[in-house]
CSV table of N, CA and C in Angstrom, one decimal:
chain,number,residue,atom,x,y,z
K,12,MET,N,10.2,14.6,82.9
K,12,MET,CA,8.9,14.5,83.6
K,12,MET,C,9.2,14.4,85.1
K,13,THR,N,8.4,15.1,85.9
K,13,THR,CA,8.6,15.1,87.3
K,13,THR,C,7.3,14.8,88.0
K,14,ASP,N,7.4,14.4,89.2
K,14,ASP,CA,6.2,14.1,90.0
K,14,ASP,C,5.8,15.3,90.9
K,15,GLN,N,6.4,16.4,90.6
K,15,GLN,CA,6.0,17.6,91.4
K,15,GLN,C,4.9,18.3,90.8
K,16,PRO,N,4.0,18.9,91.7
K,16,PRO,CA,2.9,19.6,91.2
K,16,PRO,C,3.4,20.9,90.6
K,17,PRO,N,2.6,21.5,89.6
K,17,PRO,CA,3.0,22.8,89.0
K,17,PRO,C,3.1,23.9,90.1
K,18,ALA,N,4.0,24.8,89.9
K,18,ALA,CA,4.2,25.9,90.8
K,18,ALA,C,3.0,26.9,90.7
K,19,ASP,N,2.6,27.5,91.8
K,19,ASP,CA,1.5,28.4,91.8
K,19,ASP,C,2.0,29.8,91.2
K,20,THR,N,1.5,30.2,90.1
K,20,THR,CA,1.9,31.4,89.4
K,20,THR,C,1.2,32.6,89.9
K,21,GLY,N,0.1,32.4,90.7
K,21,GLY,CA,-0.7,33.6,91.2
K,21,GLY,C,-1.8,33.9,90.2
K,22,ALA,N,-1.9,33.3,89.1
K,22,ALA,CA,-2.9,33.5,88.1
K,22,ALA,C,-4.2,32.9,88.6
K,23,THR,N,-5.3,33.6,88.4
K,23,THR,CA,-6.6,33.0,88.8
K,23,THR,C,-7.1,32.1,87.7
K,24,PRO,N,-7.8,31.0,88.1
K,24,PRO,CA,-8.3,30.1,87.1
K,24,PRO,C,-9.3,30.8,86.1
K,25,GLU,N,-9.3,30.3,84.9
K,25,GLU,CA,-10.3,30.9,83.9
K,25,GLU,C,-11.7,30.5,84.2
K,26,GLY,N,-12.7,31.3,83.8
K,26,GLY,CA,-14.1,31.0,84.0
K,26,GLY,C,-14.6,31.7,85.2
K,27,PRO,N,-16.0,31.7,85.3
K,27,PRO,CA,-16.6,32.4,86.4
K,27,PRO,C,-16.4,31.7,87.7
K,28,PRO,N,-16.5,32.4,88.8
K,28,PRO,CA,-16.4,31.7,90.1
K,28,PRO,C,-17.4,30.6,90.3
K,29,GLN,N,-17.1,29.7,91.1
K,29,GLN,CA,-18.0,28.5,91.3
K,29,GLN,C,-19.3,29.0,91.8
K,30,GLY,N,-20.4,28.4,91.2
K,30,GLY,CA,-21.8,28.8,91.6
K,30,GLY,C,-22.4,29.9,90.8
K,31,THR,N,-21.6,30.6,89.9
K,31,THR,CA,-22.0,31.6,89.1
K,31,THR,C,-22.5,31.0,87.8
K,32,PRO,N,-23.7,31.4,87.3
K,32,PRO,CA,-24.2,30.9,86.0
K,32,PRO,C,-23.3,31.3,84.9
K,33,MET,N,-23.2,30.4,83.9
K,33,MET,CA,-22.3,30.7,82.8
K,33,MET,C,-23.0,31.3,81.6
K,34,GLY,N,-24.0,32.1,81.8
K,34,GLY,CA,-24.8,32.7,80.7
K,34,GLY,C,-26.0,32.0,80.4
K,35,PRO,N,-26.6,32.2,79.2
K,35,PRO,CA,-27.9,31.6,78.9
K,35,PRO,C,-27.7,30.1,78.8
K,36,GLN,N,-28.7,29.4,79.4
K,36,GLN,CA,-28.8,28.0,79.3
K,36,GLN,C,-30.2,27.5,78.8
K,37,MET,N,-30.2,26.5,78.0
K,37,MET,CA,-31.4,26.1,77.4
K,37,MET,C,-31.5,24.6,77.4
K,38,ARG,N,-32.6,24.0,77.9
K,38,ARG,CA,-32.8,22.6,77.8
K,38,ARG,C,-34.1,22.3,77.1
K,39,VAL,N,-34.0,21.4,76.1
K,39,VAL,CA,-35.2,21.1,75.3
K,39,VAL,C,-35.8,19.8,76.0
K,40,LEU,N,-37.0,20.0,76.6
K,40,LEU,CA,-37.6,18.9,77.3
K,40,LEU,C,-38.4,18.0,76.4
K,41,VAL,N,-39.0,18.5,75.4
K,41,VAL,CA,-39.7,17.7,74.4
K,41,VAL,C,-39.9,18.4,73.1
K,42,GLN,N,-40.0,17.7,72.0
K,42,GLN,CA,-40.3,18.2,70.7
K,42,GLN,C,-41.5,17.5,70.2
K,43,TYR,N,-42.3,18.1,69.4
K,43,TYR,CA,-43.5,17.5,68.9
K,43,TYR,C,-44.0,18.1,67.6
K,44,VAL,N,-44.8,17.3,66.9
K,44,VAL,CA,-45.5,17.8,65.7
K,44,VAL,C,-46.9,18.0,66.2
K,45,ARG,N,-47.3,19.3,66.1
K,45,ARG,CA,-48.7,19.7,66.5
K,45,ARG,C,-49.6,19.5,65.3
K,46,ASP,N,-49.1,19.8,64.1
K,46,ASP,CA,-50.0,19.7,62.9
K,46,ASP,C,-49.1,19.5,61.7
K,47,LEU,N,-49.5,18.5,60.9
K,47,LEU,CA,-48.8,18.2,59.6
K,47,LEU,C,-49.8,18.0,58.5
K,48,SER,N,-49.7,18.7,57.4
K,48,SER,CA,-50.6,18.5,56.3
K,48,SER,C,-49.8,18.5,55.0
K,49,PHE,N,-50.1,17.5,54.2
K,49,PHE,CA,-49.4,17.4,52.9
K,49,PHE,C,-50.6,17.2,51.9
K,50,GLU,N,-50.6,18.0,50.9
K,50,GLU,CA,-51.6,17.9,49.8
K,50,GLU,C,-50.9,17.8,48.5
K,51,ASN,N,-51.3,16.9,47.7
K,51,ASN,CA,-50.8,16.7,46.3
K,51,ASN,C,-52.1,16.6,45.4
K,52,PRO,N,-52.7,17.7,45.2
K,52,PRO,CA,-54.0,17.7,44.6
K,52,PRO,C,-54.1,17.2,43.2
K,53,ARG,N,-53.0,17.1,42.4
K,53,ARG,CA,-53.0,16.7,41.1
K,53,ARG,C,-52.3,15.4,40.9
K,54,ALA,N,-52.1,14.6,41.9
K,54,ALA,CA,-51.4,13.3,41.8
K,54,ALA,C,-52.3,12.4,41.0
K,55,PRO,N,-51.7,11.6,40.2
K,55,PRO,CA,-50.3,11.4,39.9
K,55,PRO,C,-49.7,12.3,38.9
K,56,ASP,N,-50.5,13.1,38.2
K,56,ASP,CA,-50.0,13.9,37.1
K,56,ASP,C,-49.0,14.9,37.6
K,57,SER,N,-49.1,15.4,38.8
K,57,SER,CA,-48.1,16.4,39.3
K,57,SER,C,-46.7,15.8,39.4
K,58,LEU,N,-46.6,14.5,39.5
K,58,LEU,CA,-45.3,13.9,39.6
K,58,LEU,C,-44.6,13.8,38.3
K,59,ARG,N,-45.2,14.1,37.2
K,59,ARG,CA,-44.6,14.0,35.9
K,59,ARG,C,-44.4,15.4,35.3
K,60,ILE,N,-44.5,16.4,36.0
K,60,ILE,CA,-44.4,17.7,35.4
K,60,ILE,C,-42.9,18.1,35.4
K,61,ASP,N,-42.5,18.6,34.2
K,61,ASP,CA,-41.1,19.0,34.0
K,61,ASP,C,-41.1,20.5,34.3
K,62,GLY,N,-39.9,21.0,34.6
K,62,GLY,CA,-39.7,22.4,34.9
K,62,GLY,C,-39.5,22.6,36.4
K,63,LYS,N,-39.0,23.8,36.7
K,63,LYS,CA,-38.7,24.1,38.0
K,63,LYS,C,-39.9,24.8,38.7
K,64,PRO,N,-40.3,24.3,39.8
K,64,PRO,CA,-41.5,24.8,40.5
K,64,PRO,C,-41.2,26.2,41.1
K,65,ALA,N,-42.3,27.0,41.2
K,65,ALA,CA,-42.2,28.2,41.9
K,65,ALA,C,-42.6,27.9,43.4
K,66,ILE,N,-41.8,28.3,44.3
K,66,ILE,CA,-42.0,28.0,45.7
K,66,ILE,C,-42.5,29.2,46.4
K,67,ASP,N,-43.6,29.0,47.2
K,67,ASP,CA,-44.1,30.0,48.0
K,67,ASP,C,-44.0,29.5,49.5
K,68,MET,N,-43.3,30.3,50.3
K,68,MET,CA,-43.0,29.8,51.7
K,68,MET,C,-43.4,30.9,52.7
K,69,ALA,N,-43.9,30.5,53.8
K,69,ALA,CA,-44.2,31.4,54.9
K,69,ALA,C,-43.7,30.8,56.2
K,70,VAL,N,-43.2,31.6,57.1
K,70,VAL,CA,-42.6,31.2,58.4
K,70,VAL,C,-43.2,32.0,59.5
K,71,GLU,N,-43.6,31.3,60.5
K,71,GLU,CA,-44.2,32.0,61.7
K,71,GLU,C,-43.6,31.4,62.9
K,72,MET,N,-43.2,32.2,63.9
K,72,MET,CA,-42.7,31.7,65.2
K,72,MET,C,-43.6,32.2,66.3
K,73,ASN,N,-43.9,31.4,67.2
K,73,ASN,CA,-44.7,31.8,68.4
K,73,ASN,C,-44.1,31.2,69.6
K,74,ALA,N,-44.2,31.9,70.7
K,74,ALA,CA,-43.7,31.4,72.0
K,74,ALA,C,-44.7,31.9,73.1
K,75,ARG,N,-44.8,31.1,74.1
K,75,ARG,CA,-45.6,31.5,75.3
K,75,ARG,C,-45.0,30.8,76.5
K,76,GLY,N,-45.1,31.5,77.6
K,76,GLY,CA,-44.7,31.0,78.9
K,76,GLY,C,-45.8,30.1,79.4
K,77,ARG,N,-45.4,29.2,80.3
K,77,ARG,CA,-46.4,28.3,80.9
K,77,ARG,C,-46.3,28.5,82.4
K,78,ARG,N,-47.3,28.0,83.2
K,78,ARG,CA,-47.3,28.1,84.6
K,78,ARG,C,-46.2,27.4,85.3
K,79,ASP,N,-45.6,26.4,84.7
K,79,ASP,CA,-44.5,25.7,85.3
K,79,ASP,C,-43.1,26.2,85.0
K,80,ASP,N,-43.0,27.5,84.7
K,80,ASP,CA,-41.8,28.2,84.3
K,80,ASP,C,-41.0,27.6,83.1
K,81,LEU,N,-41.8,27.0,82.3
K,81,LEU,CA,-41.2,26.5,81.0
K,81,LEU,C,-41.8,27.3,79.9
K,82,TYR,N,-41.3,27.1,78.7
K,82,TYR,CA,-41.7,27.9,77.5
K,82,TYR,C,-42.1,26.9,76.4
K,83,GLU,N,-43.2,27.2,75.7
K,83,GLU,CA,-43.5,26.5,74.5
K,83,GLU,C,-43.2,27.4,73.3
K,84,VAL,N,-42.5,26.8,72.4
K,84,VAL,CA,-42.1,27.5,71.2
K,84,VAL,C,-42.6,26.7,70.0
K,85,GLU,N,-43.3,27.4,69.0
K,85,GLU,CA,-43.7,26.7,67.9
K,85,GLU,C,-43.2,27.4,66.6
K,86,LEU,N,-42.9,26.6,65.7
K,86,LEU,CA,-42.4,27.0,64.4
K,86,LEU,C,-43.4,26.5,63.3
K,87,LYS,N,-44.0,27.5,62.6
K,87,LYS,CA,-45.0,27.1,61.6
K,87,LYS,C,-44.4,27.4,60.2
K,88,LEU,N,-44.3,26.3,59.4
K,88,LEU,CA,-43.8,26.4,58.1
K,88,LEU,C,-44.8,26.0,57.1
K,89,SER,N,-45.0,26.9,56.1
K,89,SER,CA,-46.0,26.5,55.0
K,89,SER,C,-45.2,26.6,53.7
K,90,VAL,N,-45.2,25.6,52.9
K,90,VAL,CA,-44.5,25.5,51.6
K,90,VAL,C,-45.5,25.1,50.5
K,91,GLY,N,-45.6,25.9,49.5
K,91,GLY,CA,-46.4,25.5,48.3
K,91,GLY,C,-45.5,25.5,47.1
K,92,ALA,N,-45.7,24.6,46.2
K,92,ALA,CA,-45.0,24.5,44.9
K,92,ALA,C,-46.0,24.5,43.8
K,93,THR,N,-45.7,25.3,42.8
K,93,THR,CA,-46.6,25.4,41.6
K,93,THR,C,-45.7,25.4,40.4
K,94,VAL,N,-46.2,24.8,39.3
K,94,VAL,CA,-45.6,24.9,38.0
K,94,VAL,C,-46.6,25.4,37.0
K,95,GLU,N,-46.3,26.5,36.3
K,95,GLU,CA,-47.2,27.1,35.4
K,95,GLU,C,-48.6,27.3,36.0
K,96,ASN,N,-48.7,27.8,37.2
K,96,ASN,CA,-49.9,28.1,38.0
K,96,ASN,C,-50.7,26.8,38.3
K,97,GLN,N,-50.1,25.7,38.2
K,97,GLN,CA,-50.7,24.4,38.5
K,97,GLN,C,-50.1,23.9,39.9
K,98,PRO,N,-50.9,23.7,40.9
K,98,PRO,CA,-50.3,23.3,42.2
K,98,PRO,C,-49.7,21.9,42.1
K,99,MET,N,-48.5,21.8,42.7
K,99,MET,CA,-47.8,20.5,42.8
K,99,MET,C,-48.0,19.9,44.1
K,100,PHE,N,-47.7,20.7,45.2
K,100,PHE,CA,-47.9,20.2,46.5
K,100,PHE,C,-48.0,21.4,47.5
K,101,GLN,N,-48.6,21.2,48.6
K,101,GLN,CA,-48.7,22.1,49.7
K,101,GLN,C,-48.4,21.4,51.0
K,102,ILE,N,-47.4,21.9,51.8
K,102,ILE,CA,-47.1,21.3,53.0
K,102,ILE,C,-47.2,22.3,54.1
K,103,GLU,N,-47.9,22.0,55.2
K,103,GLU,CA,-48.0,22.9,56.3
K,103,GLU,C,-47.5,22.0,57.6
K,104,LEU,N,-46.6,22.6,58.3
K,104,LEU,CA,-46.1,22.0,59.5
K,104,LEU,C,-46.1,22.9,60.7
K,105,VAL,N,-46.6,22.5,61.8
K,105,VAL,CA,-46.4,23.2,63.1
K,105,VAL,C,-45.6,22.3,64.0
K,106,TYR,N,-44.4,22.7,64.2
K,106,TYR,CA,-43.4,21.9,65.0
K,106,TYR,C,-43.0,22.7,66.2
K,107,GLY,N,-43.1,22.0,67.4
K,107,GLY,CA,-42.8,22.8,68.6
K,107,GLY,C,-41.9,22.1,69.5
K,108,GLY,N,-41.6,22.8,70.6
K,108,GLY,CA,-40.8,22.2,71.7
K,108,GLY,C,-41.1,22.9,73.0
K,109,VAL,N,-40.8,22.2,74.1
K,109,VAL,CA,-41.0,22.8,75.4
K,109,VAL,C,-39.5,23.0,75.9
K,110,PHE,N,-39.2,24.2,76.3
K,110,PHE,CA,-37.9,24.6,76.7
K,110,PHE,C,-37.8,25.1,78.2
K,111,GLN,N,-36.7,24.7,78.8
K,111,GLN,CA,-36.4,25.3,80.1
K,111,GLN,C,-35.2,26.2,79.9
K,112,ILE,N,-35.4,27.5,80.3
K,112,ILE,CA,-34.4,28.5,80.0
K,112,ILE,C,-34.0,29.1,81.3
K,113,ALA,N,-32.7,29.3,81.4
K,113,ALA,CA,-32.1,30.0,82.6
K,113,ALA,C,-31.0,30.9,82.1
K,114,GLY,N,-30.7,32.0,83.0
K,114,GLY,CA,-29.6,32.9,82.7
K,114,GLY,C,-29.9,33.9,81.6
K,115,VAL,N,-31.2,34.1,81.3
K,115,VAL,CA,-31.5,35.1,80.2
K,115,VAL,C,-32.3,36.2,80.9
K,116,ALA,N,-31.8,37.4,80.7
K,116,ALA,CA,-32.5,38.6,81.3
K,116,ALA,C,-33.9,38.7,80.7
K,117,GLU,N,-34.8,39.3,81.5
K,117,GLU,CA,-36.2,39.4,81.1
K,117,GLU,C,-36.3,40.2,79.7
K,118,ALA,N,-35.5,41.2,79.6
K,118,ALA,CA,-35.5,42.0,78.4
K,118,ALA,C,-35.0,41.2,77.2
K,119,ASP,N,-34.2,40.2,77.4
K,119,ASP,CA,-33.7,39.4,76.3
K,119,ASP,C,-34.5,38.1,76.0
K,120,MET,N,-35.5,37.9,76.8
K,120,MET,CA,-36.3,36.6,76.7
K,120,MET,C,-37.0,36.5,75.4
K,121,GLU,N,-37.7,37.5,74.9
K,121,GLU,CA,-38.5,37.4,73.7
K,121,GLU,C,-37.6,37.1,72.5
K,122,PRO,N,-36.5,37.9,72.3
K,122,PRO,CA,-35.6,37.5,71.1
K,122,PRO,C,-35.0,36.1,71.3
K,123,PHE,N,-34.7,35.7,72.5
K,123,PHE,CA,-34.1,34.3,72.8
K,123,PHE,C,-35.2,33.3,72.3
K,124,LEU,N,-36.4,33.5,72.8
K,124,LEU,CA,-37.4,32.5,72.5
K,124,LEU,C,-37.8,32.5,71.0
K,125,LEU,N,-37.7,33.6,70.3
K,125,LEU,CA,-38.1,33.7,68.9
K,125,LEU,C,-36.9,33.6,67.9
K,126,ILE,N,-35.7,33.5,68.4
K,126,ILE,CA,-34.6,33.3,67.5
K,126,ILE,C,-33.8,32.0,67.8
K,127,GLU,N,-33.4,31.8,69.1
K,127,GLU,CA,-32.6,30.7,69.4
K,127,GLU,C,-33.4,29.4,69.5
K,128,CYS,N,-34.6,29.4,70.0
K,128,CYS,CA,-35.4,28.2,70.1
K,128,CYS,C,-35.8,27.7,68.7
K,129,PRO,N,-36.3,28.6,67.8
K,129,PRO,CA,-36.6,28.1,66.5
K,129,PRO,C,-35.4,27.7,65.7
K,130,ARG,N,-34.3,28.3,66.0
K,130,ARG,CA,-33.0,27.9,65.3
K,130,ARG,C,-32.7,26.4,65.7
K,131,TYR,N,-33.0,26.0,66.9
K,131,TYR,CA,-32.8,24.7,67.4
K,131,TYR,C,-33.8,23.7,66.7
K,132,LEU,N,-35.1,24.1,66.6
K,132,LEU,CA,-36.1,23.3,66.1
K,132,LEU,C,-36.0,23.1,64.6
K,133,PHE,N,-35.5,24.1,63.9
K,133,PHE,CA,-35.5,24.1,62.4
K,133,PHE,C,-35.0,22.8,61.7
K,134,PRO,N,-33.8,22.3,62.1
K,134,PRO,CA,-33.4,21.1,61.4
K,134,PRO,C,-34.3,19.9,61.5
K,135,PHE,N,-35.0,19.8,62.6
K,135,PHE,CA,-36.0,18.7,62.7
K,135,PHE,C,-37.2,18.9,61.8
K,136,ALA,N,-37.7,20.2,61.8
K,136,ALA,CA,-38.8,20.5,61.0
K,136,ALA,C,-38.5,20.4,59.5
K,137,ARG,N,-37.3,20.8,59.2
K,137,ARG,CA,-36.8,20.6,57.8
K,137,ARG,C,-36.8,19.2,57.3
K,138,GLU,N,-36.4,18.3,58.2
K,138,GLU,CA,-36.4,16.9,57.8
K,138,GLU,C,-37.8,16.3,57.6
K,139,ILE,N,-38.7,16.8,58.5
K,139,ILE,CA,-40.1,16.3,58.3
K,139,ILE,C,-40.7,16.8,57.0
K,140,ILE,N,-40.4,18.0,56.6
K,140,ILE,CA,-40.9,18.5,55.3
K,140,ILE,C,-40.3,17.8,54.2
K,141,SER,N,-39.0,17.5,54.3
K,141,SER,CA,-38.3,16.8,53.2
K,141,SER,C,-38.9,15.4,53.1
K,142,ARG,N,-39.1,14.7,54.2
K,142,ARG,CA,-39.6,13.4,54.2
K,142,ARG,C,-41.1,13.3,53.7
K,143,ALA,N,-41.9,14.3,54.0
K,143,ALA,CA,-43.2,14.4,53.5
K,143,ALA,C,-43.3,14.6,52.0
K,144,SER,N,-42.4,15.4,51.5
K,144,SER,CA,-42.4,15.6,50.0
K,144,SER,C,-41.9,14.3,49.3
K,145,ALA,N,-40.9,13.6,49.9
K,145,ALA,CA,-40.4,12.4,49.3
K,145,ALA,C,-41.5,11.3,49.4
K,146,ASP,N,-42.2,11.2,50.5
K,146,ASP,CA,-43.3,10.2,50.7
K,146,ASP,C,-44.5,10.6,49.8
K,147,GLY,N,-44.6,11.8,49.4
K,147,GLY,CA,-45.6,12.2,48.4
K,147,GLY,C,-45.2,11.9,47.0
K,148,GLY,N,-44.0,11.4,46.7
K,148,GLY,CA,-43.6,11.0,45.4
K,148,GLY,C,-42.7,11.9,44.7
K,149,PHE,N,-42.3,13.0,45.4
K,149,PHE,CA,-41.5,14.0,44.7
K,149,PHE,C,-40.0,13.6,44.9
K,150,TYR,N,-39.3,13.6,43.7
K,150,TYR,CA,-37.9,13.3,43.8
K,150,TYR,C,-37.2,14.3,42.9
K,151,PRO,N,-36.1,15.0,43.3
K,151,PRO,CA,-35.6,14.8,44.7
K,151,PRO,C,-36.6,15.5,45.7
K,152,PRO,N,-36.5,15.1,47.0
K,152,PRO,CA,-37.3,15.7,48.0
K,152,PRO,C,-37.1,17.2,48.1
K,153,PHE,N,-38.1,17.9,48.5
K,153,PHE,CA,-37.9,19.3,48.8
K,153,PHE,C,-37.1,19.6,50.0
K,154,GLN,N,-36.0,20.4,49.9
K,154,GLN,CA,-35.2,20.8,51.0
K,154,GLN,C,-35.3,22.3,51.3
K,155,LEU,N,-35.7,22.6,52.4
K,155,LEU,CA,-35.7,24.0,52.8
K,155,LEU,C,-34.3,24.5,53.0
K,156,ASP,N,-34.1,25.7,52.5
K,156,ASP,CA,-32.8,26.4,52.8
K,156,ASP,C,-32.8,26.8,54.2
K,157,PRO,N,-31.6,26.9,54.8
K,157,PRO,CA,-31.5,27.5,56.2
K,157,PRO,C,-32.2,28.8,56.3
K,158,LEU,N,-32.8,29.1,57.4
K,158,LEU,CA,-33.5,30.4,57.7
K,158,LEU,C,-32.7,31.2,58.6
K,159,ASP,N,-32.7,32.5,58.4
K,159,ASP,CA,-32.1,33.5,59.3
K,159,ASP,C,-33.2,34.0,60.3
K,160,PHE,N,-33.3,33.3,61.4
K,160,PHE,CA,-34.3,33.6,62.4
K,160,PHE,C,-34.1,35.0,63.0
K,161,ALA,N,-32.9,35.4,63.2
K,161,ALA,CA,-32.6,36.8,63.7
K,161,ALA,C,-33.1,37.8,62.7
K,162,GLY,N,-32.8,37.6,61.4
K,162,GLY,CA,-33.3,38.5,60.4
K,162,GLY,C,-34.8,38.6,60.3
K,163,ILE,N,-35.5,37.4,60.5
K,163,ILE,CA,-37.0,37.4,60.4
K,163,ILE,C,-37.5,38.1,61.7
K,164,TYR,N,-36.9,37.8,62.8
K,164,TYR,CA,-37.4,38.5,64.1
K,164,TYR,C,-37.2,40.0,63.9
K,165,ASN,N,-36.0,40.5,63.5
K,165,ASN,CA,-35.8,41.9,63.4
K,165,ASN,C,-36.7,42.6,62.4
K,166,ALA,N,-37.0,41.9,61.3
K,166,ALA,CA,-37.9,42.5,60.2
K,166,ALA,C,-39.3,42.6,60.8
K,167,ARG,N,-39.7,41.6,61.5
K,167,ARG,CA,-41.1,41.7,62.1
K,167,ARG,C,-41.2,42.8,63.2
K,168,LYS,N,-40.1,42.9,64.0
K,168,LYS,CA,-40.1,44.0,65.0
K,168,LYS,C,-40.2,45.4,64.3
K,169,ALA,N,-39.4,45.5,63.2
K,169,ALA,CA,-39.4,46.8,62.5
K,169,ALA,C,-40.7,47.0,61.8
K,170,GLN,N,-41.3,46.0,61.3
K,170,GLN,CA,-42.7,46.1,60.7
K,170,GLN,C,-43.7,46.5,61.8
K,171,ALA,N,-43.6,45.9,62.9
K,171,ALA,CA,-44.6,46.3,64.0
K,171,ALA,C,-44.4,47.7,64.5
K,172,ALA,N,-43.1,48.1,64.6
K,172,ALA,CA,-42.8,49.5,65.0
K,172,ALA,C,-43.3,50.5,63.9
K,173,GLN,N,-43.2,50.1,62.7
K,173,GLN,CA,-43.7,51.0,61.6
K,173,GLN,C,-45.2,51.1,61.7
K,174,LEU,N,-45.9,50.0,61.9
K,174,LEU,CA,-47.3,50.0,62.0
K,174,LEU,C,-47.8,50.9,63.2
K,175,ASP,N,-47.0,50.8,64.3
K,175,ASP,CA,-47.3,51.6,65.5
K,175,ASP,C,-47.2,53.1,65.2
K,176,GLN,N,-46.2,53.5,64.4
K,176,GLN,CA,-46.0,54.9,64.1
K,176,GLN,C,-47.1,55.4,63.1
K,177,THR,N,-47.6,54.6,62.2
K,177,THR,CA,-48.6,55.0,61.3
K,177,THR,C,-50.0,55.0,61.8
K,178,THR,N,-50.3,54.3,62.9
K,178,THR,CA,-51.6,54.3,63.5
K,178,THR,C,-51.9,55.7,64.2
K,179,PRO,N,-52.9,56.4,63.7
K,179,PRO,CA,-53.3,57.7,64.3
K,179,PRO,C,-53.6,57.6,65.8
K,180,ALA,N,-53.3,58.6,66.5
K,180,ALA,CA,-53.6,58.7,67.9
K,180,ALA,C,-55.1,58.4,68.1
K,181,GLY,N,-55.4,57.7,69.1
K,181,GLY,CA,-56.8,57.4,69.5
K,181,GLY,C,-57.4,56.2,68.8
K,182,GLU,N,-56.6,55.6,67.8
K,182,GLU,CA,-57.1,54.4,67.2
K,182,GLU,C,-56.2,53.2,67.7
K,183,ALA,N,-56.8,52.1,67.8
K,183,ALA,CA,-56.1,50.9,68.2
K,183,ALA,C,-56.6,49.7,67.5
C-alpha cells in the first residue's frame, strides 16, 4: 500500500460529461386510488363454491399531460370471477400516479407514459386487488399475474393502425 495517487493513464472517466442528462428520468410525485369497487353478489354462498373460477380481466392505460409539465397516468383493471356461470366477485380499480418526466424525446413520450409508468404502478394496484379479494372473504386472495405492458401497448397500436386502414376514405 502506498500513499501516492494513482497515475494518470490518459483514459477518460466513464459516463456522460458533467451537466449532461443520463437518459430518461422519472419521478413519481403521488399515487392514488381514483375508484375501487368490489362486488360479491352471492355472498356468503359464493365463498363456499368448489372449483376453479373462470377469470375475465380487462386492462386499460390512460395518460395525459397537465399544465404544470407533469403527467397523470391511470391504470384501470377489471377482474371478474365466475364458477359455472355464477358470479363470485367483480373488482374494478382505477389506480393512478402523477409523474415528472425528463430526458424523453417527444416521439418516445407516449410509449414511455403507457408502458413504463403503468409498469411502475402495477405492483401497487396488484396488492390493492389482492387485499380487496381477501377482505371479501376469498382465500387464497386473488393474485394478478404480471402484465406485459409493452405487449399490450404494441397490440393496441397495431389494432388502431388496422382500424385506420379499414376505414373507407371520407369516413371518420
